[in-house]
Each structure stands twice: as structure tokens, then as C-alpha cells.
mmCIF file with all atom_site columns, C-alpha atoms in Angstrom:
data_model
loop_
_atom_site.group_PDB
_atom_site.id
_atom_site.type_symbol
_atom_site.label_atom_id
_atom_site.label_alt_id
_atom_site.label_comp_id
_atom_site.label_asym_id
_atom_site.label_entity_id
_atom_site.label_seq_id
_atom_site.pdbx_PDB_ins_code
_atom_site.Cartn_x
_atom_site.Cartn_y
_atom_site.Cartn_z
_atom_site.occupancy
_atom_site.B_iso_or_equiv
_atom_site.pdbx_formal_charge
_atom_site.auth_seq_id
_atom_site.auth_comp_id
_atom_site.auth_asym_id
_atom_site.auth_atom_id
_atom_site.pdbx_PDB_model_num
ATOM 1   C CA . UNK N 1 1   ? 200.565 31.228 27.638 1.00 0.00 ? 1   UNK N CA 1
ATOM 2   C CA . UNK N 1 2   ? 197.015 30.440 26.550 1.00 0.00 ? 2   UNK N CA 1
ATOM 3   C CA . UNK N 1 3   ? 196.233 28.844 29.906 1.00 0.00 ? 3   UNK N CA 1
ATOM 4   C CA . UNK N 1 4   ? 197.255 31.959 31.847 1.00 0.00 ? 4   UNK N CA 1
ATOM 5   C CA . UNK N 1 5   ? 195.396 34.252 29.469 1.00 0.00 ? 5   UNK N CA 1
ATOM 6   C CA . UNK N 1 6   ? 192.233 32.107 29.585 1.00 0.00 ? 6   UNK N CA 1
ATOM 7   C CA . UNK N 1 7   ? 192.314 31.975 33.387 1.00 0.00 ? 7   UNK N CA 1
ATOM 8   C CA . UNK N 1 8   ? 192.591 35.779 33.600 1.00 0.00 ? 8   UNK N CA 1
ATOM 9   C CA . UNK N 1 9   ? 189.715 36.207 31.149 1.00 0.00 ? 9   UNK N CA 1
ATOM 10  C CA . UNK N 1 10  ? 187.477 33.953 33.249 1.00 0.00 ? 10  UNK N CA 1
ATOM 11  C CA . UNK N 1 11  ? 188.242 35.774 36.497 1.00 0.00 ? 11  UNK N CA 1
ATOM 12  C CA . UNK N 1 12  ? 187.662 39.272 35.104 1.00 0.00 ? 12  UNK N CA 1
ATOM 13  C CA . UNK N 1 13  ? 183.821 39.209 34.891 1.00 0.00 ? 13  UNK N CA 1
ATOM 14  C CA . UNK N 1 14  ? 183.678 37.921 38.464 1.00 0.00 ? 14  UNK N CA 1
ATOM 15  C CA . UNK N 1 15  ? 186.080 40.610 39.658 1.00 0.00 ? 15  UNK N CA 1
ATOM 16  C CA . UNK N 1 16  ? 184.280 43.411 37.861 1.00 0.00 ? 16  UNK N CA 1
ATOM 17  C CA . UNK N 1 17  ? 180.981 42.099 39.248 1.00 0.00 ? 17  UNK N CA 1
ATOM 18  C CA . UNK N 1 18  ? 182.346 42.347 42.797 1.00 0.00 ? 18  UNK N CA 1
ATOM 19  C CA . UNK N 1 19  ? 183.600 45.861 42.110 1.00 0.00 ? 19  UNK N CA 1
ATOM 20  C CA . UNK N 1 20  ? 180.139 46.844 40.878 1.00 0.00 ? 20  UNK N CA 1
ATOM 21  C CA . UNK N 1 21  ? 178.552 45.178 43.914 1.00 0.00 ? 21  UNK N CA 1
ATOM 22  C CA . UNK N 1 22  ? 180.871 47.092 46.257 1.00 0.00 ? 22  UNK N CA 1
ATOM 23  C CA . UNK N 1 23  ? 180.115 50.354 44.445 1.00 0.00 ? 23  UNK N CA 1
ATOM 24  C CA . UNK N 1 24  ? 176.355 49.858 44.697 1.00 0.00 ? 24  UNK N CA 1
ATOM 25  C CA . UNK N 1 25  ? 176.537 48.861 48.367 1.00 0.00 ? 25  UNK N CA 1
ATOM 26  C CA . UNK N 1 26  ? 178.714 51.895 49.178 1.00 0.00 ? 26  UNK N CA 1
ATOM 27  C CA . UNK N 1 27  ? 176.299 54.137 47.267 1.00 0.00 ? 27  UNK N CA 1
ATOM 28  C CA . UNK N 1 28  ? 173.342 52.748 49.240 1.00 0.00 ? 28  UNK N CA 1
ATOM 29  C CA . UNK N 1 29  ? 175.188 53.125 52.560 1.00 0.00 ? 29  UNK N CA 1
ATOM 30  C CA . UNK N 1 30  ? 176.196 56.676 51.632 1.00 0.00 ? 30  UNK N CA 1
ATOM 31  C CA . UNK N 1 31  ? 172.686 57.758 50.659 1.00 0.00 ? 31  UNK N CA 1
ATOM 32  C CA . UNK N 1 32  ? 171.251 56.248 53.838 1.00 0.00 ? 32  UNK N CA 1
ATOM 33  C CA . UNK N 1 33  ? 173.906 58.050 55.903 1.00 0.00 ? 33  UNK N CA 1
ATOM 34  C CA . UNK N 1 34  ? 173.041 61.321 54.166 1.00 0.00 ? 34  UNK N CA 1
ATOM 35  C CA . UNK N 1 35  ? 169.409 60.904 55.205 1.00 0.00 ? 35  UNK N CA 1
ATOM 36  C CA . UNK N 1 36  ? 170.398 59.903 58.750 1.00 0.00 ? 36  UNK N CA 1
ATOM 37  C CA . UNK N 1 37  ? 172.621 62.963 58.949 1.00 0.00 ? 37  UNK N CA 1
ATOM 38  C CA . UNK N 1 38  ? 169.807 65.240 57.816 1.00 0.00 ? 38  UNK N CA 1
ATOM 39  C CA . UNK N 1 39  ? 167.493 63.676 60.419 1.00 0.00 ? 39  UNK N CA 1
ATOM 40  C CA . UNK N 1 40  ? 170.089 64.213 63.142 1.00 0.00 ? 40  UNK N CA 1
ATOM 41  C CA . UNK N 1 41  ? 170.636 67.845 62.145 1.00 0.00 ? 41  UNK N CA 1
ATOM 42  C CA . UNK N 1 42  ? 166.974 68.757 61.685 1.00 0.00 ? 42  UNK N CA 1
ATOM 43  C CA . UNK N 1 43  ? 165.273 66.824 64.472 1.00 0.00 ? 43  UNK N CA 1
ATOM 44  C CA . UNK N 1 44  ? 167.267 65.682 67.479 1.00 0.00 ? 44  UNK N CA 1
ATOM 45  C CA . UNK N 1 45  ? 164.227 63.882 68.900 1.00 0.00 ? 45  UNK N CA 1
ATOM 46  C CA . UNK N 1 46  ? 164.147 61.365 66.025 1.00 0.00 ? 46  UNK N CA 1
ATOM 47  C CA . UNK N 1 47  ? 166.756 59.225 67.755 1.00 0.00 ? 47  UNK N CA 1
ATOM 48  C CA . UNK N 1 48  ? 166.387 57.495 71.119 1.00 0.00 ? 48  UNK N CA 1
ATOM 49  C CA . UNK N 1 49  ? 168.366 59.139 73.900 1.00 0.00 ? 49  UNK N CA 1
ATOM 50  C CA . UNK N 1 50  ? 170.792 56.686 75.458 1.00 0.00 ? 50  UNK N CA 1
ATOM 51  C CA . UNK N 1 51  ? 171.459 57.322 79.127 1.00 0.00 ? 51  UNK N CA 1
ATOM 52  C CA . UNK N 1 52  ? 174.654 56.011 80.617 1.00 0.00 ? 52  UNK N CA 1
ATOM 53  C CA . UNK N 1 53  ? 176.385 55.290 77.310 1.00 0.00 ? 53  UNK N CA 1
ATOM 54  C CA . UNK N 1 54  ? 180.141 55.834 77.435 1.00 0.00 ? 54  UNK N CA 1
ATOM 55  C CA . UNK N 1 55  ? 180.254 57.669 74.097 1.00 0.00 ? 55  UNK N CA 1
ATOM 56  C CA . UNK N 1 56  ? 177.841 60.608 74.311 1.00 0.00 ? 56  UNK N CA 1
ATOM 57  C CA . UNK N 1 57  ? 177.511 62.989 71.394 1.00 0.00 ? 57  UNK N CA 1
ATOM 58  C CA . UNK N 1 58  ? 175.464 65.996 70.514 1.00 0.00 ? 58  UNK N CA 1
ATOM 59  C CA . UNK N 1 59  ? 173.082 64.557 67.917 1.00 0.00 ? 59  UNK N CA 1
ATOM 60  C CA . UNK N 1 60  ? 173.234 67.676 65.764 1.00 0.00 ? 60  UNK N CA 1
ATOM 61  C CA . UNK N 1 61  ? 177.026 67.437 65.577 1.00 0.00 ? 61  UNK N CA 1
ATOM 62  C CA . UNK N 1 62  ? 176.787 63.701 65.004 1.00 0.00 ? 62  UNK N CA 1
ATOM 63  C CA . UNK N 1 63  ? 174.295 64.382 62.214 1.00 0.00 ? 63  UNK N CA 1
ATOM 64  C CA . UNK N 1 64  ? 176.883 66.552 60.466 1.00 0.00 ? 64  UNK N CA 1
ATOM 65  C CA . UNK N 1 65  ? 179.520 63.822 60.780 1.00 0.00 ? 65  UNK N CA 1
ATOM 66  C CA . UNK N 1 66  ? 177.120 61.246 59.337 1.00 0.00 ? 66  UNK N CA 1
ATOM 67  C CA . UNK N 1 67  ? 176.059 63.593 56.533 1.00 0.00 ? 67  UNK N CA 1
ATOM 68  C CA . UNK N 1 68  ? 179.661 64.269 55.510 1.00 0.00 ? 68  UNK N CA 1
ATOM 69  C CA . UNK N 1 69  ? 180.596 60.563 55.647 1.00 0.00 ? 69  UNK N CA 1
ATOM 70  C CA . UNK N 1 70  ? 177.580 59.737 53.498 1.00 0.00 ? 70  UNK N CA 1
ATOM 71  C CA . UNK N 1 71  ? 178.408 62.413 50.928 1.00 0.00 ? 71  UNK N CA 1
ATOM 72  C CA . UNK N 1 72  ? 182.022 61.235 50.667 1.00 0.00 ? 72  UNK N CA 1
ATOM 73  C CA . UNK N 1 73  ? 180.821 57.625 50.338 1.00 0.00 ? 73  UNK N CA 1
ATOM 74  C CA . UNK N 1 74  ? 178.575 58.594 47.417 1.00 0.00 ? 74  UNK N CA 1
ATOM 75  C CA . UNK N 1 75  ? 181.448 60.408 45.655 1.00 0.00 ? 75  UNK N CA 1
ATOM 76  C CA . UNK N 1 76  ? 183.796 57.454 46.192 1.00 0.00 ? 76  UNK N CA 1
ATOM 77  C CA . UNK N 1 77  ? 181.179 55.003 44.911 1.00 0.00 ? 77  UNK N CA 1
ATOM 78  C CA . UNK N 1 78  ? 180.957 57.032 41.697 1.00 0.00 ? 78  UNK N CA 1
ATOM 79  C CA . UNK N 1 79  ? 184.706 56.541 41.317 1.00 0.00 ? 79  UNK N CA 1
ATOM 80  C CA . UNK N 1 80  ? 184.227 52.813 41.899 1.00 0.00 ? 80  UNK N CA 1
ATOM 81  C CA . UNK N 1 81  ? 181.765 52.683 38.998 1.00 0.00 ? 81  UNK N CA 1
ATOM 82  C CA . UNK N 1 82  ? 184.711 53.821 36.853 1.00 0.00 ? 82  UNK N CA 1
ATOM 83  C CA . UNK N 1 83  ? 187.009 51.238 38.523 1.00 0.00 ? 83  UNK N CA 1
ATOM 84  C CA . UNK N 1 84  ? 189.485 53.882 39.688 1.00 0.00 ? 84  UNK N CA 1
ATOM 85  C CA . UNK N 1 85  ? 192.219 52.584 41.985 1.00 0.00 ? 85  UNK N CA 1
ATOM 86  C CA . UNK N 1 86  ? 191.973 55.637 44.258 1.00 0.00 ? 86  UNK N CA 1
ATOM 87  C CA . UNK N 1 87  ? 188.285 54.832 44.693 1.00 0.00 ? 87  UNK N CA 1
ATOM 88  C CA . UNK N 1 88  ? 189.013 51.251 45.827 1.00 0.00 ? 88  UNK N CA 1
ATOM 89  C CA . UNK N 1 89  ? 191.419 52.435 48.499 1.00 0.00 ? 89  UNK N CA 1
ATOM 90  C CA . UNK N 1 90  ? 189.165 55.325 49.528 1.00 0.00 ? 90  UNK N CA 1
ATOM 91  C CA . UNK N 1 91  ? 186.138 53.013 49.541 1.00 0.00 ? 91  UNK N CA 1
ATOM 92  C CA . UNK N 1 92  ? 187.800 50.681 52.020 1.00 0.00 ? 92  UNK N CA 1
ATOM 93  C CA . UNK N 1 93  ? 188.754 53.618 54.259 1.00 0.00 ? 93  UNK N CA 1
ATOM 94  C CA . UNK N 1 94  ? 185.289 55.228 54.081 1.00 0.00 ? 94  UNK N CA 1
ATOM 95  C CA . UNK N 1 95  ? 183.555 51.910 54.752 1.00 0.00 ? 95  UNK N CA 1
ATOM 96  C CA . UNK N 1 96  ? 185.801 51.462 57.798 1.00 0.00 ? 96  UNK N CA 1
ATOM 97  C CA . UNK N 1 97  ? 184.868 54.935 59.035 1.00 0.00 ? 97  UNK N CA 1
ATOM 98  C CA . UNK N 1 98  ? 181.191 54.112 58.476 1.00 0.00 ? 98  UNK N CA 1
ATOM 99  C CA . UNK N 1 99  ? 181.626 51.016 60.665 1.00 0.00 ? 99  UNK N CA 1
ATOM 100 C CA . UNK N 1 100 ? 183.244 53.082 63.432 1.00 0.00 ? 100 UNK N CA 1
ATOM 101 C CA . UNK N 1 101 ? 180.593 55.817 63.207 1.00 0.00 ? 101 UNK N CA 1
ATOM 102 C CA . UNK N 1 102 ? 177.757 53.318 63.362 1.00 0.00 ? 102 UNK N CA 1
ATOM 103 C CA . UNK N 1 103 ? 179.345 51.493 66.267 1.00 0.00 ? 103 UNK N CA 1
ATOM 104 C CA . UNK N 1 104 ? 179.452 54.761 68.176 1.00 0.00 ? 104 UNK N CA 1
ATOM 105 C CA . UNK N 1 105 ? 175.787 55.423 67.383 1.00 0.00 ? 105 UNK N CA 1
ATOM 106 C CA . UNK N 1 106 ? 174.535 51.932 68.357 1.00 0.00 ? 106 UNK N CA 1
ATOM 107 C CA . UNK N 1 107 ? 172.504 53.086 71.380 1.00 0.00 ? 107 UNK N CA 1
ATOM 108 C CA . UNK N 1 108 ? 170.725 55.781 69.376 1.00 0.00 ? 108 UNK N CA 1
ATOM 109 C CA . UNK N 1 109 ? 169.518 53.435 66.615 1.00 0.00 ? 109 UNK N CA 1
ATOM 110 C CA . UNK N 1 110 ? 170.640 49.875 67.350 1.00 0.00 ? 110 UNK N CA 1
ATOM 111 C CA . UNK N 1 111 ? 168.986 47.977 64.500 1.00 0.00 ? 111 UNK N CA 1
ATOM 112 C CA . UNK N 1 112 ? 169.867 50.495 61.829 1.00 0.00 ? 112 UNK N CA 1
ATOM 113 C CA . UNK N 1 113 ? 173.455 50.850 63.038 1.00 0.00 ? 113 UNK N CA 1
ATOM 114 C CA . UNK N 1 114 ? 173.900 47.085 62.998 1.00 0.00 ? 114 UNK N CA 1
ATOM 115 C CA . UNK N 1 115 ? 172.553 46.934 59.456 1.00 0.00 ? 115 UNK N CA 1
ATOM 116 C CA . UNK N 1 116 ? 174.901 49.705 58.323 1.00 0.00 ? 116 UNK N CA 1
ATOM 117 C CA . UNK N 1 117 ? 177.873 47.950 59.958 1.00 0.00 ? 117 UNK N CA 1
ATOM 118 C CA . UNK N 1 118 ? 176.998 44.822 57.966 1.00 0.00 ? 118 UNK N CA 1
ATOM 119 C CA . UNK N 1 119 ? 176.635 46.858 54.727 1.00 0.00 ? 119 UNK N CA 1
ATOM 120 C CA . UNK N 1 120 ? 180.032 48.472 55.235 1.00 0.00 ? 120 UNK N CA 1
ATOM 121 C CA . UNK N 1 121 ? 181.625 45.114 56.079 1.00 0.00 ? 121 UNK N CA 1
ATOM 122 C CA . UNK N 1 122 ? 180.345 43.653 52.810 1.00 0.00 ? 122 UNK N CA 1
ATOM 123 C CA . UNK N 1 123 ? 181.724 46.679 50.942 1.00 0.00 ? 123 UNK N CA 1
ATOM 124 C CA . UNK N 1 124 ? 185.161 46.194 52.500 1.00 0.00 ? 124 UNK N CA 1
ATOM 125 C CA . UNK N 1 125 ? 185.082 42.504 51.616 1.00 0.00 ? 125 UNK N CA 1
ATOM 126 C CA . UNK N 1 126 ? 184.060 43.171 48.012 1.00 0.00 ? 126 UNK N CA 1
ATOM 127 C CA . UNK N 1 127 ? 186.716 45.843 47.495 1.00 0.00 ? 127 UNK N CA 1
ATOM 128 C CA . UNK N 1 128 ? 189.482 43.762 49.087 1.00 0.00 ? 128 UNK N CA 1
ATOM 129 C CA . UNK N 1 129 ? 188.709 40.575 47.149 1.00 0.00 ? 129 UNK N CA 1
ATOM 130 C CA . UNK N 1 130 ? 188.733 42.203 43.708 1.00 0.00 ? 130 UNK N CA 1
ATOM 131 C CA . UNK N 1 131 ? 192.079 41.980 41.950 1.00 0.00 ? 131 UNK N CA 1
ATOM 132 C CA . UNK N 1 132 ? 192.022 43.885 38.670 1.00 0.00 ? 132 UNK N CA 1
ATOM 133 C CA . UNK N 1 133 ? 193.639 42.160 35.715 1.00 0.00 ? 133 UNK N CA 1
ATOM 134 C CA . UNK N 1 134 ? 197.134 43.224 34.809 1.00 0.00 ? 134 UNK N CA 1
ATOM 135 C CA . UNK N 1 135 ? 197.492 45.519 31.823 1.00 0.00 ? 135 UNK N CA 1
ATOM 136 C CA . UNK N 1 136 ? 199.819 43.185 29.957 1.00 0.00 ? 136 UNK N CA 1
ATOM 137 C CA . UNK N 1 137 ? 199.829 39.399 30.046 1.00 0.00 ? 137 UNK N CA 1
ATOM 138 C CA . UNK N 1 138 ? 202.970 37.694 31.355 1.00 0.00 ? 138 UNK N CA 1
ATOM 139 C CA . UNK N 1 139 ? 205.646 37.077 28.737 1.00 0.00 ? 139 UNK N CA 1
ATOM 140 C CA . UNK N 1 140 ? 206.868 33.687 27.706 1.00 0.00 ? 140 UNK N CA 1
ATOM 141 C CA . UNK N 1 141 ? 210.561 33.005 27.662 1.00 0.00 ? 141 UNK N CA 1
ATOM 142 C CA . UNK N 1 142 ? 211.767 32.059 24.180 1.00 0.00 ? 142 UNK N CA 1
ATOM 143 C CA . UNK N 1 143 ? 212.803 28.451 23.717 1.00 0.00 ? 143 UNK N CA 1
ATOM 144 C CA . UNK N 1 144 ? 216.150 27.639 22.244 1.00 0.00 ? 144 UNK N CA 1
ATOM 145 C CA . UNK N 1 145 ? 216.456 24.354 20.391 1.00 0.00 ? 145 UNK N CA 1
#
């Protein structure tokens, strides 16, 4: 029993560190998306116009999508700071949506979109790897002499 308990105690700081890392990365990605959304709504000429791209969007509408995704990412990251299970699941979903949104906006800001895709990928990795400790340690079966 002591071996199992000691192993769980050693893994917990690492797991909580990854959860914190994922929360911070999601917060950064969300704040950046909020600013990108505001730029897209306020000034359409901030982004490069991509001619001939299969996925064409109105940049003002796309700015609203990015702004909303960023705001939701910030809210979810606050839940991750409290290690809420709903926040882990939501964080993975939001990070996946951030990857899709940035893929679709690659021609408008290629370097920044690639960076945001990498940020969101790291968030997904961090949130998937973390396995919170169980509430109760496993029970030992009593020995009979």
C-alpha cells in the first residue's frame, strides 16, 4: 500500500504543474484571440487579403468568431486554475476550435496563425496528459493467516 501511495504522491506535483501550464497557455491564447478579434472587427485592413483562398470570410464576421472563442478560452482557463473537470474537457474542445479557426485564417496572418495552432496543440497535450489523483487510495485486501 505504501508503494502505491508514494507513487501517487510523486506524480501529483507533475500533474498539477501540467494543469497549470495548460491553463496559462489557454489564457494566453484566449487573450491574444480577443485582441485579434477586436482588430478584425475594428479595422478590416489590418489583415492581408488572400486572393484565391478556398475559405473566404468577411473579416468583421471572422473577428467576432475569434473574439468569442478568445473570451470562452479565458473563462475556461479560469476554471482550469481551479482544476475543475468541466474545464479540462471544455479546454480541450476550445483549444481544438482555436486550431480549426486559425487554420482557416492562415492566409490572412500565416505566422501568427501557425503560432496559435502550436499554442493550442500544447494546451491539448497538457490537458490530455494530466490524470488527477483518485480521491481515495486503493484498498488492500485483508490477509488471513
